[in-house]
PDB file of C-alpha atoms in Angstrom:
ATOM      1  CA  MET X   1    -215.405  43.434  -4.857  1.00 91.00           C
ATOM      2  CA  ARG X   2    -218.961  43.216  -5.569  1.00 98.00           C
ATOM      3  CA  VAL X   3    -219.932  46.534  -7.687  1.00 98.00           C
ATOM      4  CA  GLY X   4    -223.142  48.210  -8.020  1.00 98.00           C
ATOM      5  CA  PHE X   5    -224.072  50.638 -11.048  1.00 98.00           C
ATOM      6  CA  ILE X   6    -226.950  52.955 -10.902  1.00 98.00           C
ATOM      7  CA  GLY X   7    -227.965  54.635 -14.283  1.00 98.00           C
ATOM      8  CA  LEU X   8    -227.882  52.518 -17.601  1.00 98.00           C
ATOM      9  CA  GLY X   9    -228.275  55.607 -19.956  1.00 96.00           C
ATOM     10  CA  THR X  10    -226.167  56.390 -23.162  1.00 94.00           C
ATOM     11  CA  GLN X  11    -222.855  56.434 -20.978  1.00 96.00           C
ATOM     12  CA  GLY X  12    -223.998  54.461 -18.010  1.00 98.00           C
ATOM     13  CA  LYS X  13    -224.801  51.284 -20.158  1.00 98.00           C
ATOM     14  CA  PRO X  14    -221.699  50.690 -22.049  1.00 98.00           C
ATOM     15  CA  LEU X  15    -219.460  51.426 -19.023  1.00 98.00           C
ATOM     16  CA  ALA X  16    -221.236  48.796 -16.655  1.00 98.00           C
ATOM     17  CA  ALA X  17    -220.781  46.396 -19.850  1.00 98.00           C
ATOM     18  CA  ASN X  18    -217.373  46.828 -19.565  1.00 98.00           C
ATOM     19  CA  ILE X  19    -217.393  46.234 -15.562  1.00 98.00           C
ATOM     20  CA  ALA X  20    -219.481  43.208 -16.438  1.00 97.00           C
ATOM     21  CA  ARG X  21    -217.274  41.558 -19.051  1.00 96.00           C
ATOM     22  CA  SER X  22    -214.172  42.095 -16.858  1.00 97.00           C
ATOM     23  CA  GLY X  23    -215.380  39.460 -14.592  1.00 96.00           C
ATOM     24  CA  PHE X  24    -216.537  41.726 -11.587  1.00 97.00           C
ATOM     25  CA  ASP X  25    -219.297  40.559  -9.372  1.00 98.00           C
ATOM     26  CA  LEU X  26    -221.788  43.335 -10.835  1.00 98.00           C
ATOM     27  CA  THR X  27    -225.506  44.460  -9.981  1.00 98.00           C
ATOM     28  CA  VAL X  28    -227.157  47.109 -11.763  1.00 98.00           C
ATOM     29  CA  TYR X  29    -230.087  49.267 -11.815  1.00 98.00           C
ATOM     30  CA  ASP X  30    -232.166  51.885 -14.124  1.00 98.00           C
ATOM     31  CA  VAL X  31    -235.665  53.187 -13.786  1.00 96.00           C
ATOM     32  CA  ARG X  32    -236.056  51.162 -17.292  1.00 97.00           C
ATOM     33  CA  PRO X  33    -235.945  47.619 -17.781  1.00 96.00           C
ATOM     34  CA  GLU X  34    -234.743  47.408 -21.159  1.00 97.00           C
ATOM     35  CA  PRO X  35    -230.907  48.256 -20.345  1.00 98.00           C
ATOM     36  CA  MET X  36    -231.128  46.103 -17.137  1.00 97.00           C
ATOM     37  CA  ALA X  37    -232.081  43.141 -19.550  1.00 98.00           C
ATOM     38  CA  GLU X  38    -229.270  43.889 -21.445  1.00 97.00           C
ATOM     39  CA  LEU X  39    -226.801  43.990 -18.835  1.00 98.00           C
ATOM     40  CA  ALA X  40    -228.320  40.771 -17.522  1.00 97.00           C
ATOM     41  CA  ALA X  41    -227.607  38.944 -21.041  1.00 96.00           C
ATOM     42  CA  ALA X  42    -223.920  40.183 -20.125  1.00 95.00           C
ATOM     43  CA  GLY X  43    -223.592  38.609 -16.634  1.00 96.00           C
ATOM     44  CA  ALA X  44    -224.826  41.382 -14.436  1.00 98.00           C
ATOM     45  CA  LYS X  45    -227.549  40.721 -11.764  1.00 98.00           C
ATOM     46  CA  THR X  46    -230.122  43.216 -11.583  1.00 98.00           C
ATOM     47  CA  ALA X  47    -231.909  45.219  -8.543  1.00 98.00           C
ATOM     48  CA  ARG X  48    -235.389  46.280  -8.063  1.00 97.00           C
ATOM     49  CA  SER X  49    -234.102  49.765  -6.900  1.00 97.00           C
ATOM     50  CA  ALA X  50    -230.963  51.540  -5.660  1.00 98.00           C
ATOM     51  CA  ARG X  51    -231.504  50.588  -2.290  1.00 98.00           C
ATOM     52  CA  ASP X  52    -231.618  47.151  -3.052  1.00 97.00           C
ATOM     53  CA  VAL X  53    -228.244  47.469  -4.993  1.00 98.00           C
ATOM     54  CA  ALA X  54    -226.752  48.931  -1.930  1.00 97.00           C
ATOM     55  CA  ARG X  55    -227.821  45.790   0.182  1.00 95.00           C
ATOM     56  CA  ASN X  56    -224.958  43.701  -1.574  1.00 91.00           C
ATOM     57  CA  CYS X  57    -222.194  45.795  -2.639  1.00 98.00           C
ATOM     58  CA  ASP X  58    -218.891  47.203  -1.664  1.00 97.00           C
ATOM     59  CA  ALA X  59    -218.555  49.771  -4.271  1.00 98.00           C
ATOM     60  CA  ILE X  60    -221.309  51.579  -6.179  1.00 98.00           C
ATOM     61  CA  LEU X  61    -220.928  53.755  -9.206  1.00 98.00           C
ATOM     62  CA  VAL X  62    -223.953  56.221 -10.216  1.00 98.00           C
ATOM     63  CA  CYS X  63    -224.038  57.604 -13.685  1.00 98.00           C
ATOM     64  CA  VAL X  64    -227.284  59.458 -13.845  1.00 98.00           C
ATOM     65  CA  LEU X  65    -228.480  62.765 -15.643  1.00 95.00           C
ATOM     66  CA  ASN X  66    -228.593  65.446 -13.055  1.00 96.00           C
ATOM     67  CA  ASP X  67    -228.645  66.532  -9.500  1.00 97.00           C
ATOM     68  CA  ALA X  68    -232.330  65.718  -8.942  1.00 97.00           C
ATOM     69  CA  GLN X  69    -231.386  62.272  -9.956  1.00 97.00           C
ATOM     70  CA  LEU X  70    -228.317  62.020  -8.190  1.00 98.00           C
ATOM     71  CA  GLU X  71    -229.963  63.033  -4.791  1.00 97.00           C
ATOM     72  CA  SER X  72    -233.105  60.439  -5.147  1.00 97.00           C
ATOM     73  CA  ALA X  73    -230.549  57.649  -5.933  1.00 98.00           C
ATOM     74  CA  LEU X  74    -228.682  58.348  -2.954  1.00 98.00           C
ATOM     75  CA  LEU X  75    -230.635  59.986  -0.587  1.00 97.00           C
ATOM     76  CA  GLY X  76    -234.128  59.128  -1.082  1.00 96.00           C
ATOM     77  CA  PRO X  77    -236.009  56.413   0.662  1.00 96.00           C
ATOM     78  CA  GLU X  78    -235.209  53.951  -1.738  1.00 97.00           C
ATOM     79  CA  GLY X  79    -231.617  55.204  -2.223  1.00 98.00           C
ATOM     80  CA  VAL X  80    -228.177  54.108  -1.794  1.00 98.00           C
ATOM     81  CA  LEU X  81    -227.791  55.315   1.578  1.00 98.00           C
ATOM     82  CA  ALA X  82    -230.807  53.886   3.090  1.00 97.00           C
ATOM     83  CA  ALA X  83    -229.204  50.425   3.054  1.00 97.00           C
ATOM     84  CA  ALA X  84    -225.270  50.733   2.343  1.00 98.00           C
ATOM     85  CA  LYS X  85    -223.053  49.431   5.019  1.00 97.00           C
ATOM     86  CA  PRO X  86    -220.462  51.415   6.800  1.00 98.00           C
ATOM     87  CA  GLY X  87    -217.122  50.894   4.361  1.00 97.00           C
ATOM     88  CA  THR X  88    -218.962  51.133   1.466  1.00 98.00           C
ATOM     89  CA  ILE X  89    -217.748  53.403  -1.482  1.00 98.00           C
ATOM     90  CA  VAL X  90    -219.915  55.484  -3.651  1.00 98.00           C
ATOM     91  CA  ALA X  91    -218.270  56.870  -7.073  1.00 98.00           C
ATOM     92  CA  VAL X  92    -220.103  59.540  -8.740  1.00 98.00           C
ATOM     93  CA  HIS X  93    -219.793  59.721 -12.630  1.00 98.00           C
ATOM     94  CA  SER X  94    -222.623  62.464 -13.138  1.00 98.00           C
ATOM     95  CA  THR X  95    -221.814  65.805 -14.216  1.00 97.00           C
ATOM     96  CA  VAL X  96    -223.454  67.897 -11.378  1.00 98.00           C
ATOM     97  CA  ASP X  97    -222.980  71.119  -8.921  1.00 97.00           C
ATOM     98  CA  PRO X  98    -220.214  70.867  -6.683  1.00 97.00           C
ATOM     99  CA  ALA X  99    -222.668  71.752  -3.841  1.00 97.00           C
ATOM    100  CA  SER X 100    -224.740  68.338  -4.698  1.00 97.00           C
ATOM    101  CA  ILE X 101    -221.683  66.390  -4.109  1.00 98.00           C
ATOM    102  CA  ALA X 102    -220.799  67.964  -0.677  1.00 97.00           C
ATOM    103  CA  ARG X 103    -224.366  67.246   0.168  1.00 97.00           C
ATOM    104  CA  VAL X 104    -223.939  63.745  -0.929  1.00 98.00           C
ATOM    105  CA  ALA X 105    -220.844  63.037   0.984  1.00 98.00           C
ATOM    106  CA  GLU X 106    -221.911  64.786   4.140  1.00 98.00           C
ATOM    107  CA  ALA X 107    -225.128  62.324   4.146  1.00 98.00           C
ATOM    108  CA  ALA X 108    -222.647  59.521   3.605  1.00 98.00           C
ATOM    109  CA  LYS X 109    -219.939  60.162   5.766  1.00 97.00           C
ATOM    110  CA  ALA X 110    -222.360  60.050   8.880  1.00 97.00           C
ATOM    111  CA  LYS X 111    -223.304  56.260   7.699  1.00 97.00           C
ATOM    112  CA  GLN X 112    -219.698  55.688   7.308  1.00 98.00           C
ATOM    113  CA  ILE X 113    -219.852  55.780   3.523  1.00 98.00           C
ATOM    114  CA  GLU X 114    -217.125  57.306   1.456  1.00 98.00           C
ATOM    115  CA  VAL X 115    -217.736  59.337  -1.406  1.00 98.00           C
ATOM    116  CA  LEU X 116    -215.619  60.082  -4.687  1.00 98.00           C
ATOM    117  CA  ASP X 117    -216.637  62.677  -7.335  1.00 98.00           C
ATOM    118  CA  ALA X 118    -215.564  60.795 -10.507  1.00 98.00           C
ATOM    119  CA  PRO X 119    -216.822  62.180 -13.582  1.00 98.00           C
ATOM    120  CA  VAL X 120    -215.567  60.748 -16.838  1.00 98.00           C
ATOM    121  CA  SER X 121    -214.955  62.214 -20.361  1.00 97.00           C
ATOM    122  CA  GLY X 122    -215.193  60.413 -23.487  1.00 95.00           C
ATOM    123  CA  GLY X 123    -219.002  60.091 -23.985  1.00 92.00           C
ATOM    124  CA  GLU X 124    -220.347  56.693 -25.230  1.00 93.00           C
ATOM    125  CA  VAL X 125    -217.847  56.286 -28.042  1.00 93.00           C
ATOM    126  CA  GLY X 126    -214.877  56.100 -25.518  1.00 96.00           C
ATOM    127  CA  ALA X 127    -217.266  53.665 -23.052  1.00 97.00           C
ATOM    128  CA  ARG X 128    -217.557  51.481 -26.068  1.00 96.00           C
ATOM    129  CA  ALA X 129    -213.909  51.513 -26.943  1.00 97.00           C
ATOM    130  CA  LYS X 130    -212.543  51.606 -23.580  1.00 97.00           C
ATOM    131  CA  THR X 131    -210.612  54.872 -23.622  1.00 98.00           C
ATOM    132  CA  MET X 132    -212.561  56.712 -20.961  1.00 98.00           C
ATOM    133  CA  SER X 133    -210.848  59.522 -18.692  1.00 98.00           C
ATOM    134  CA  TYR X 134    -211.293  59.651 -15.200  1.00 98.00           C
ATOM    135  CA  MET X 135    -211.091  62.842 -12.940  1.00 98.00           C
ATOM    136  CA  VAL X 136    -211.433  61.453  -9.346  1.00 98.00           C
ATOM    137  CA  GLY X 137    -211.600  63.599  -6.147  1.00 98.00           C
ATOM    138  CA  GLY X 138    -211.551  62.052  -2.693  1.00 98.00           C
ATOM    139  CA  SER X 139    -209.049  59.961  -0.689  1.00 98.00           C
ATOM    140  CA  GLU X 140    -206.471  58.296  -2.653  1.00 98.00           C
ATOM    141  CA  HIS X 141    -207.359  55.010  -0.500  1.00 98.00           C
ATOM    142  CA  ALA X 142    -211.065  54.932  -1.832  1.00 98.00           C
ATOM    143  CA  LEU X 143    -209.580  55.410  -5.605  1.00 98.00           C
ATOM    144  CA  GLU X 144    -207.068  52.882  -5.153  1.00 98.00           C
ATOM    145  CA  LYS X 145    -209.758  50.329  -4.215  1.00 98.00           C
ATOM    146  CA  CYS X 146    -212.151  51.225  -7.177  1.00 98.00           C
ATOM    147  CA  ARG X 147    -209.112  51.977  -9.706  1.00 98.00           C
ATOM    148  CA  PRO X 148    -209.431  48.283 -10.951  1.00 98.00           C
ATOM    149  CA  ILE X 149    -213.166  49.041 -11.814  1.00 98.00           C
ATOM    150  CA  PHE X 150    -212.394  52.160 -13.188  1.00 98.00           C
ATOM    151  CA  GLU X 151    -209.775  50.402 -15.444  1.00 98.00           C
ATOM    152  CA  ALA X 152    -212.367  48.248 -17.348  1.00 98.00           C
ATOM    153  CA  SER X 153    -213.462  51.443 -19.176  1.00 98.00           C
ATOM    154  CA  GLY X 154    -210.241  53.348 -19.629  1.00 97.00           C
ATOM    155  CA  SER X 155    -206.485  53.477 -18.248  1.00 96.00           C
ATOM    156  CA  LYS X 156    -206.260  57.502 -17.676  1.00 98.00           C
ATOM    157  CA  ILE X 157    -207.380  57.918 -14.224  1.00 98.00           C
ATOM    158  CA  THR X 158    -206.253  61.386 -12.632  1.00 98.00           C
ATOM    159  CA  HIS X 159    -206.457  61.881  -8.933  1.00 98.00           C
ATOM    160  CA  THR X 160    -207.345  65.702  -8.608  1.00 98.00           C
ATOM    161  CA  GLY X 161    -207.285  66.097  -4.795  1.00 98.00           C
ATOM    162  CA  ALA X 162    -209.951  66.451  -2.457  1.00 98.00           C
ATOM    163  CA  LEU X 163    -213.468  65.206  -2.844  1.00 98.00           C
ATOM    164  CA  GLY X 164    -215.330  67.649  -4.745  1.00 98.00           C
ATOM    165  CA  SER X 165    -212.244  68.763  -7.051  1.00 98.00           C
ATOM    166  CA  GLY X 166    -213.357  66.253  -9.844  1.00 98.00           C
ATOM    167  CA  ILE X 167    -216.419  67.813 -10.471  1.00 98.00           C
ATOM    168  CA  ARG X 168    -214.921  70.969 -10.601  1.00 98.00           C
ATOM    169  CA  ALA X 169    -212.127  69.685 -13.133  1.00 98.00           C
ATOM    170  CA  LYS X 170    -214.906  68.268 -15.251  1.00 98.00           C
ATOM    171  CA  LEU X 171    -216.979  71.716 -15.421  1.00 98.00           C
ATOM    172  CA  ALA X 172    -213.974  73.223 -16.376  1.00 98.00           C
ATOM    173  CA  HIS X 173    -213.597  70.744 -19.160  1.00 98.00           C
ATOM    174  CA  GLN X 174    -217.006  70.896 -20.262  1.00 98.00           C
ATOM    175  CA  LEU X 175    -216.760  74.607 -20.692  1.00 98.00           C
ATOM    176  CA  ILE X 176    -213.234  74.311 -22.899  1.00 98.00           C
ATOM    177  CA  ILE X 177    -215.246  71.767 -25.083  1.00 97.00           C
ATOM    178  CA  CYS X 178    -218.243  74.046 -25.698  1.00 98.00           C
ATOM    179  CA  VAL X 179    -216.349  76.969 -26.652  1.00 98.00           C
ATOM    180  CA  ASN X 180    -214.202  74.988 -28.721  1.00 97.00           C
ATOM    181  CA  MET X 181    -216.932  73.822 -31.019  1.00 98.00           C
ATOM    182  CA  LEU X 182    -218.438  77.331 -31.325  1.00 98.00           C
ATOM    183  CA  ALA X 183    -215.078  78.356 -32.514  1.00 98.00           C
ATOM    184  CA  ALA X 184    -214.785  75.455 -34.894  1.00 97.00           C
ATOM    185  CA  TYR X 185    -218.188  75.889 -35.956  1.00 98.00           C
ATOM    186  CA  GLU X 186    -217.461  79.640 -37.035  1.00 98.00           C
ATOM    187  CA  GLY X 187    -214.423  78.943 -38.607  1.00 98.00           C
ATOM    188  CA  MET X 188    -215.687  75.580 -40.260  1.00 98.00           C
ATOM    189  CA  SER X 189    -218.360  77.631 -41.785  1.00 98.00           C
ATOM    190  CA  LEU X 190    -216.316  80.407 -42.820  1.00 98.00           C
ATOM    191  CA  GLY X 191    -214.039  78.303 -44.781  1.00 98.00           C
ATOM    192  CA  LEU X 192    -216.777  76.402 -46.546  1.00 98.00           C
ATOM    193  CA  LYS X 193    -218.795  79.344 -47.175  1.00 98.00           C
ATOM    194  CA  ALA X 194    -215.249  80.897 -48.867  1.00 98.00           C
ATOM    195  CA  GLY X 195    -215.244  77.819 -51.017  1.00 98.00           C
ATOM    196  CA  LEU X 196    -212.720  75.586 -49.634  1.00 98.00           C
ATOM    197  CA  ALA X 197    -213.315  72.043 -49.571  1.00 98.00           C
ATOM    198  CA  PRO X 198    -213.959  70.167 -45.976  1.00 97.00           C
ATOM    199  CA  GLU X 199    -210.870  67.861 -46.581  1.00 96.00           C
ATOM    200  CA  LEU X 200    -208.335  70.872 -47.118  1.00 97.00           C
ATOM    201  CA  LEU X 201    -210.062  73.023 -44.132  1.00 96.00           C
ATOM    202  CA  GLN X 202    -209.853  70.099 -41.671  1.00 95.00           C
ATOM    203  CA  LYS X 203    -205.814  69.780 -42.951  1.00 96.00           C
ATOM    204  CA  ILE X 204    -205.149  72.959 -42.490  1.00 97.00           C
ATOM    205  CA  VAL X 205    -206.447  73.468 -39.014  1.00 97.00           C
ATOM    206  CA  SER X 206    -205.042  70.190 -37.732  1.00 96.00           C
ATOM    207  CA  GLU X 207    -201.433  71.326 -38.973  1.00 97.00           C
ATOM    208  CA  GLY X 208    -201.702  74.889 -37.734  1.00 97.00           C
ATOM    209  CA  ALA X 209    -202.044  76.428 -34.250  1.00 97.00           C
ATOM    210  CA  ALA X 210    -205.946  76.432 -34.526  1.00 96.00           C
ATOM    211  CA  GLN X 211    -205.321  71.840 -34.103  1.00 97.00           C
ATOM    212  CA  SER X 212    -207.910  70.688 -31.432  1.00 96.00           C
ATOM    213  CA  ARG X 213    -209.416  67.588 -30.977  1.00 93.00           C
ATOM    214  CA  ILE X 214    -212.931  68.947 -31.774  1.00 96.00           C
ATOM    215  CA  ALA X 215    -211.773  70.718 -35.133  1.00 95.00           C
ATOM    216  CA  ASP X 216    -209.721  67.474 -35.725  1.00 95.00           C
ATOM    217  CA  ARG X 217    -213.008  65.636 -36.345  1.00 94.00           C
ATOM    218  CA  TRP X 218    -215.137  68.455 -36.723  1.00 96.00           C
ATOM    219  CA  PHE X 219    -216.611  67.090 -40.411  1.00 95.00           C
ATOM    220  CA  GLN X 220    -217.010  63.410 -38.853  1.00 94.00           C
ATOM    221  CA  LEU X 221    -218.781  64.173 -35.614  1.00 93.00           C
ATOM    222  CA  LYS X 222    -222.298  63.428 -35.176  1.00 92.00           C
ATOM    223  CA  LEU X 223    -223.249  64.137 -31.500  1.00 92.00           C
ATOM    224  CA  GLY X 224    -227.077  64.910 -31.731  1.00 89.00           C
ATOM    225  CA  PRO X 225    -229.842  66.363 -30.106  1.00 91.00           C
ATOM    226  CA  HIS X 226    -229.045  64.224 -26.674  1.00 91.00           C
ATOM    227  CA  ALA X 227    -225.830  65.798 -26.895  1.00 94.00           C
ATOM    228  CA  GLN X 228    -227.466  69.280 -27.013  1.00 96.00           C
ATOM    229  CA  GLN X 229    -229.243  68.536 -23.970  1.00 95.00           C
ATOM    230  CA  VAL X 230    -226.433  67.185 -21.954  1.00 95.00           C
ATOM    231  CA  PHE X 231    -224.088  69.904 -23.115  1.00 97.00           C
ATOM    232  CA  TYR X 232    -226.990  72.384 -22.249  1.00 98.00           C
ATOM    233  CA  LYS X 233    -227.052  70.930 -18.626  1.00 97.00           C
ATOM    234  CA  ASP X 234    -223.448  71.070 -18.338  1.00 98.00           C
ATOM    235  CA  LEU X 235    -222.994  74.693 -19.224  1.00 98.00           C
ATOM    236  CA  GLN X 236    -225.689  75.763 -16.829  1.00 98.00           C
ATOM    237  CA  LEU X 237    -223.740  74.337 -14.223  1.00 98.00           C
ATOM    238  CA  CYS X 238    -220.545  75.803 -15.650  1.00 98.00           C
ATOM    239  CA  LEU X 239    -222.336  79.213 -15.089  1.00 98.00           C
ATOM    240  CA  LYS X 240    -223.684  78.809 -11.660  1.00 97.00           C
ATOM    241  CA  TYR X 241    -220.359  78.231 -10.599  1.00 97.00           C
ATOM    242  CA  ALA X 242    -218.386  80.715 -12.288  1.00 97.00           C
ATOM    243  CA  ARG X 243    -220.879  83.083 -10.623  1.00 97.00           C
ATOM    244  CA  ASP X 244    -220.153  81.442  -7.178  1.00 96.00           C
ATOM    245  CA  LEU X 245    -216.465  81.986  -7.835  1.00 97.00           C
ATOM    246  CA  GLY X 246    -217.206  85.733  -9.094  1.00 98.00           C
ATOM    247  CA  LEU X 247    -216.210  84.993 -12.561  1.00 98.00           C
ATOM    248  CA  SER X 248    -217.872  85.825 -15.649  1.00 97.00           C
ATOM    249  CA  ALA X 249    -217.958  83.184 -18.666  1.00 98.00           C
ATOM    250  CA  PRO X 250    -219.379  85.082 -21.665  1.00 98.00           C
ATOM    251  CA  GLY X 251    -218.122  82.196 -24.141  1.00 98.00           C
ATOM    252  CA  ALA X 252    -219.994  79.668 -22.243  1.00 98.00           C
ATOM    253  CA  ALA X 253    -223.158  81.780 -22.376  1.00 98.00           C
ATOM    254  CA  LEU X 254    -222.783  82.501 -25.907  1.00 98.00           C
ATOM    255  CA  ALA X 255    -222.070  78.735 -26.850  1.00 98.00           C
ATOM    256  CA  GLN X 256    -224.968  77.957 -24.505  1.00 98.00           C
ATOM    257  CA  GLN X 257    -227.424  79.946 -26.638  1.00 98.00           C
ATOM    258  CA  LEU X 258    -226.134  78.375 -29.824  1.00 98.00           C
ATOM    259  CA  LEU X 259    -225.949  74.709 -28.964  1.00 97.00           C
ATOM    260  CA  ASP X 260    -228.520  74.063 -31.491  1.00 96.00           C
ATOM    261  CA  ARG X 261    -226.174  75.387 -34.063  1.00 96.00           C
ATOM    262  CA  ILE X 262    -222.703  74.054 -32.850  1.00 97.00           C
ATOM    263  CA  VAL X 263    -223.360  70.722 -31.915  1.00 96.00           C
ATOM    264  CA  PRO X 264    -223.025  68.599 -34.856  1.00 92.00           C
TER     265      PRO X 264
END
C-alpha cells in the first residue's frame, strides 16, 4: 500500500518514521518544513499539501492536534477529500470530538472513502519504542488493510467496534489517566511531606492496591508543558462528551483545573 501521513508533531513524527523504516512507500505532509525534511532523510516522499498526499496514497493516516486542524486537513479546499480516489482509507489518530469523526466520515462516504477512528496511546516515548496501543473503530476490512501499517509502531491493536467507538474509548482512557495523575500527585505529595523517601513511596505504592502505571513511574515522569496543553484539550473533550451523555465528571473537571500541578 502507498501510505500517506499528515501531522508530524511530537507523536506523529516518530509514528511516520516507523512506517518509513518498515519499508512502506510513504508520503508525508506537515505545515512545518523541518519535520518533513527529517522524514525525507528517513526515506519518505514529501507533499505540498494534504490534498497532494491524497493524490497518490491508498491509506492516509492523520495525526493533527485538534478538531479544527482535522477538518482543515480532510475537508478543506487543500484537504484529503478534495483529491482522494474512491476506496482510499483514512485513519484518524487525533483525539477529537466524536462529532468531528462523524462529520468527516459522512463527507468521506459521499466520495466512497472509508474512515477509521484510530486514536493511539503511548505518546512520543511509545512511538519511538514501538509500543503504541491502537483503539480502532470502523470496519474490520479497513482495519485489516491498515493493520500492517499500525504494526510498524505497536502490536496492541484493538478493534473497538463501529466507527466512532475508538475515539469514545480514547476519551475514557484519557479521563482515567488524568484523574490517576491527580491521585498520584496528592498521595506522593503527602508521603514526601511526611518525610518518606521517594524510592520507598514508589515501592509501597507499586506493591499495594494503589498500584498504577502512573504511580509506578511518578518520580521519573517528565511530561512538560506540551503534555499539559494536550491533556487540557483532551479533558475539555471528555467533559463535553460527558455532558452530551448526561453524566457528571467532577474528577475530570478538577484534574483539568490542576494540570499545571499534576502533570510532571
